[in-house]
PDB file of C-alpha atoms in Angstrom:
ATOM      1  CA  MET Y 153     -69.449  74.448 -23.997  1.00 55.00           C
ATOM      2  CA  ALA Y 154     -71.777  74.904 -21.047  1.00 71.00           C
ATOM      3  CA  ASN Y 155     -75.509  75.222 -21.445  1.00 86.00           C
ATOM      4  CA  LEU Y 156     -77.505  77.828 -19.534  1.00 89.00           C
ATOM      5  CA  GLY Y 157     -78.229  75.531 -16.577  1.00 90.00           C
ATOM      6  CA  THR Y 158     -74.570  74.646 -16.143  1.00 88.00           C
ATOM      7  CA  ARG Y 159     -73.538  78.292 -16.297  1.00 89.00           C
ATOM      8  CA  ILE Y 160     -76.094  79.273 -13.635  1.00 92.00           C
ATOM      9  CA  TYR Y 161     -75.104  76.332 -11.411  1.00 91.00           C
ATOM     10  CA  THR Y 162     -71.420  77.209 -11.835  1.00 92.00           C
ATOM     11  CA  ARG Y 163     -72.015  80.874 -11.054  1.00 93.00           C
ATOM     12  CA  PHE Y 164     -73.851  80.240  -7.776  1.00 94.00           C
ATOM     13  CA  ARG Y 165     -72.376  76.948  -6.537  1.00 93.00           C
ATOM     14  CA  GLY Y 166     -68.895  76.762  -8.080  1.00 94.00           C
ATOM     15  CA  ARG Y 167     -65.471  78.084  -7.216  1.00 95.00           C
ATOM     16  CA  LEU Y 168     -62.884  78.413 -10.001  1.00 96.00           C
ATOM     17  CA  VAL Y 169     -59.862  76.259  -9.145  1.00 95.00           C
ATOM     18  CA  GLY Y 170     -57.845  76.911 -12.281  1.00 93.00           C
ATOM     19  CA  LYS Y 171     -57.421  76.668 -16.028  1.00 93.00           C
ATOM     20  CA  ASP Y 172     -55.364  74.300 -18.132  1.00 89.00           C
ATOM     21  CA  ALA Y 173     -53.017  75.311 -20.945  1.00 85.00           C
ATOM     22  CA  ASP Y 174     -55.880  75.270 -23.482  1.00 88.00           C
ATOM     23  CA  GLY Y 175     -58.136  77.518 -21.378  1.00 91.00           C
ATOM     24  CA  ARG Y 176     -60.636  74.966 -20.028  1.00 93.00           C
ATOM     25  CA  CYS Y 177     -61.958  76.075 -16.621  1.00 94.00           C
ATOM     26  CA  TYR Y 178     -62.057  73.670 -13.658  1.00 96.00           C
ATOM     27  CA  TYR Y 179     -64.495  74.215 -10.804  1.00 96.00           C
ATOM     28  CA  GLU Y 180     -65.189  72.814  -7.376  1.00 95.00           C
ATOM     29  CA  ALA Y 181     -68.434  73.149  -5.401  1.00 94.00           C
ATOM     30  CA  ARG Y 182     -68.233  75.642  -2.543  1.00 93.00           C
ATOM     31  CA  THR Y 183     -69.951  73.252  -0.164  1.00 91.00           C
ATOM     32  CA  PRO Y 184     -69.385  69.490   0.062  1.00 90.00           C
ATOM     33  CA  ASN Y 185     -72.065  66.955  -0.862  1.00 85.00           C
ATOM     34  CA  ARG Y 186     -72.632  63.536   0.646  1.00 82.00           C
ATOM     35  CA  THR Y 187     -71.534  60.670  -1.574  1.00 78.00           C
ATOM     36  CA  GLY Y 188     -73.156  57.257  -1.818  1.00 77.00           C
ATOM     37  CA  GLY Y 189     -70.747  55.968   0.853  1.00 77.00           C
ATOM     38  CA  GLY Y 190     -71.753  58.678   3.328  1.00 80.00           C
ATOM     39  CA  GLU Y 191     -68.552  60.715   3.113  1.00 84.00           C
ATOM     40  CA  LYS Y 192     -68.608  64.403   2.238  1.00 89.00           C
ATOM     41  CA  ARG Y 193     -66.598  65.779  -0.646  1.00 90.00           C
ATOM     42  CA  HIS Y 194     -66.697  68.688  -3.049  1.00 91.00           C
ATOM     43  CA  GLU Y 195     -68.153  68.065  -6.490  1.00 93.00           C
ATOM     44  CA  ARG Y 196     -65.706  68.888  -9.305  1.00 94.00           C
ATOM     45  CA  TRP Y 197     -66.361  69.677 -12.965  1.00 94.00           C
ATOM     46  CA  VAL Y 198     -64.848  71.146 -16.093  1.00 95.00           C
ATOM     47  CA  ILE Y 199     -66.281  73.489 -18.702  1.00 93.00           C
ATOM     48  CA  TYR Y 200     -65.235  72.157 -22.110  1.00 91.00           C
ATOM     49  CA  HIS Y 201     -64.775  74.122 -25.307  1.00 89.00           C
ATOM     50  CA  LYS Y 202     -67.458  73.639 -27.956  1.00 88.00           C
ATOM     51  CA  GLY Y 203     -67.234  70.240 -29.659  1.00 84.00           C
ATOM     52  CA  GLU Y 204     -64.869  68.619 -27.136  1.00 83.00           C
ATOM     53  CA  ASP Y 205     -65.359  65.331 -25.370  1.00 81.00           C
ATOM     54  CA  ALA Y 206     -63.981  63.961 -22.112  1.00 84.00           C
ATOM     55  CA  SER Y 207     -60.673  62.908 -23.701  1.00 82.00           C
ATOM     56  CA  ALA Y 208     -59.769  66.612 -23.873  1.00 85.00           C
ATOM     57  CA  VAL Y 209     -58.908  66.721 -20.148  1.00 89.00           C
ATOM     58  CA  PRO Y 210     -55.099  66.701 -19.823  1.00 85.00           C
ATOM     59  CA  PRO Y 211     -53.432  64.323 -17.330  1.00 83.00           C
ATOM     60  CA  GLU Y 212     -52.489  67.167 -14.992  1.00 86.00           C
ATOM     61  CA  TRP Y 213     -56.189  67.771 -14.311  1.00 91.00           C
ATOM     62  CA  TRP Y 214     -57.614  64.271 -14.754  1.00 91.00           C
ATOM     63  CA  GLY Y 215     -56.498  63.004 -11.331  1.00 91.00           C
ATOM     64  CA  TRP Y 216     -57.851  66.093  -9.579  1.00 93.00           C
ATOM     65  CA  LEU Y 217     -61.166  65.937 -11.443  1.00 94.00           C
ATOM     66  CA  HIS Y 218     -61.681  62.307 -10.365  1.00 93.00           C
ATOM     67  CA  HIS Y 219     -60.743  62.949  -6.693  1.00 91.00           C
ATOM     68  CA  MET Y 220     -57.468  61.033  -6.977  1.00 91.00           C
ATOM     69  CA  GLU Y 221     -55.365  64.123  -6.230  1.00 89.00           C
ATOM     70  CA  ALA Y 222     -55.996  66.960  -3.781  1.00 90.00           C
ATOM     71  CA  ALA Y 223     -54.643  69.498  -6.269  1.00 90.00           C
ATOM     72  CA  PRO Y 224     -53.872  69.435  -9.985  1.00 89.00           C
ATOM     73  CA  LEU Y 225     -50.309  68.513 -10.849  1.00 84.00           C
ATOM     74  CA  PRO Y 226     -48.168  71.585 -11.468  1.00 84.00           C
ATOM     75  CA  GLU Y 227     -46.419  71.935 -14.817  1.00 77.00           C
ATOM     76  CA  SER Y 228     -43.075  71.773 -12.967  1.00 80.00           C
ATOM     77  CA  ALA Y 229     -43.857  68.184 -11.864  1.00 81.00           C
ATOM     78  CA  ARG Y 230     -43.765  66.895 -15.441  1.00 79.00           C
ATOM     79  CA  GLN Y 231     -40.870  64.592 -16.267  1.00 83.00           C
ATOM     80  CA  PRO Y 232     -38.663  65.123 -19.353  1.00 85.00           C
ATOM     81  CA  TRP Y 233     -39.786  61.798 -20.830  1.00 88.00           C
ATOM     82  CA  GLN Y 234     -43.495  62.713 -20.680  1.00 82.00           C
ATOM     83  CA  GLN Y 235     -44.869  63.747 -24.042  1.00 81.00           C
ATOM     84  CA  PRO Y 236     -47.256  66.668 -24.353  1.00 77.00           C
ATOM     85  CA  TRP Y 237     -50.903  65.701 -24.105  1.00 75.00           C
ATOM     86  CA  GLN Y 238     -52.923  65.389 -27.275  1.00 77.00           C
ATOM     87  CA  PRO Y 239     -56.559  64.409 -27.750  1.00 75.00           C
ATOM     88  CA  ASN Y 240     -57.670  60.987 -28.926  1.00 80.00           C
ATOM     89  CA  GLN Y 241     -57.018  60.844 -32.687  1.00 86.00           C
ATOM     90  CA  THR Y 242     -59.186  57.797 -33.414  1.00 86.00           C
ATOM     91  CA  GLY Y 243     -61.547  58.470 -36.295  1.00 86.00           C
ATOM     92  CA  THR Y 244     -59.611  61.492 -37.551  1.00 87.00           C
ATOM     93  CA  ALA Y 245     -57.204  61.910 -40.459  1.00 86.00           C
ATOM     94  CA  ASP Y 246     -54.335  61.892 -37.915  1.00 89.00           C
ATOM     95  CA  ALA Y 247     -55.221  58.451 -36.515  1.00 89.00           C
ATOM     96  CA  TYR Y 248     -52.496  55.796 -36.546  1.00 88.00           C
ATOM     97  CA  HIS Y 249     -52.737  53.313 -39.407  1.00 86.00           C
ATOM     98  CA  PRO Y 250     -50.043  50.611 -39.404  1.00 84.00           C
ATOM     99  CA  PRO Y 251     -48.429  49.390 -42.616  1.00 79.00           C
ATOM    100  CA  GLY Y 252     -50.799  47.019 -44.400  1.00 79.00           C
ATOM    101  CA  SER Y 253     -53.907  48.781 -43.095  1.00 82.00           C
ATOM    102  CA  ASP Y 254     -56.771  49.225 -45.553  1.00 82.00           C
ATOM    103  CA  CYS Y 255     -56.429  52.964 -44.969  1.00 80.00           C
ATOM    104  CA  ARG Y 256     -52.883  52.785 -46.354  1.00 75.00           C
ATOM    105  CA  GLY Y 257     -53.615  50.747 -49.450  1.00 77.00           C
ATOM    106  CA  GLY Y 258     -53.898  47.317 -47.818  1.00 74.00           C
ATOM    107  CA  GLN Y 259     -50.486  46.115 -49.045  1.00 74.00           C
ATOM    108  CA  ARG Y 260     -48.465  44.332 -46.396  1.00 70.00           C
ATOM    109  CA  ALA Y 261     -44.780  43.612 -46.720  1.00 71.00           C
ATOM    110  CA  SER Y 262     -44.144  40.104 -47.965  1.00 71.00           C
ATOM    111  CA  THR Y 263     -43.060  37.579 -45.357  1.00 68.00           C
ATOM    112  CA  THR Y 264     -39.582  36.167 -45.255  1.00 67.00           C
ATOM    113  CA  SER Y 265     -38.611  32.574 -44.637  1.00 66.00           C
ATOM    114  CA  ASP Y 266     -37.569  33.196 -41.036  1.00 70.00           C
ATOM    115  CA  TYR Y 267     -40.807  31.716 -39.723  1.00 73.00           C
ATOM    116  CA  GLU Y 268     -41.262  28.031 -38.989  1.00 78.00           C
ATOM    117  CA  ALA Y 269     -44.697  26.741 -38.098  1.00 81.00           C
ATOM    118  CA  TRP Y 270     -44.900  24.577 -34.980  1.00 87.00           C
ATOM    119  CA  TYR Y 271     -46.609  21.209 -35.234  1.00 90.00           C
ATOM    120  CA  PRO Y 272     -47.371  19.048 -32.203  1.00 90.00           C
ATOM    121  CA  GLU Y 273     -45.683  15.682 -31.905  1.00 87.00           C
ATOM    122  CA  GLY Y 274     -48.183  13.173 -32.942  1.00 71.00           C
TER     123      GLY Y 274
END
């Protein structure tokens, strides 16, 4: 969610490049700025939905946003083995908790006798 300053800056200095599947808008500055290394490049930014953090940016747009790609990856470039993007689930009810985790009762499966401890020759 953009504050007033970001909306004004976007209106006068930004050019809409596109939107992702969830409706986030991606912008690029109309004129390039000088970077710390002296090169000129266009500033890029995203307008998030209210309550989102940076992990909400899907992979198709992440490379473009960080100047690794000249254009966002088209949906047609996705491979069949790539899973759909989902936000970071850490700290939510949907977070992964392996068997034996305190969040799942803390009971681990008992060990079997297939383990032999190694002792150095001494």
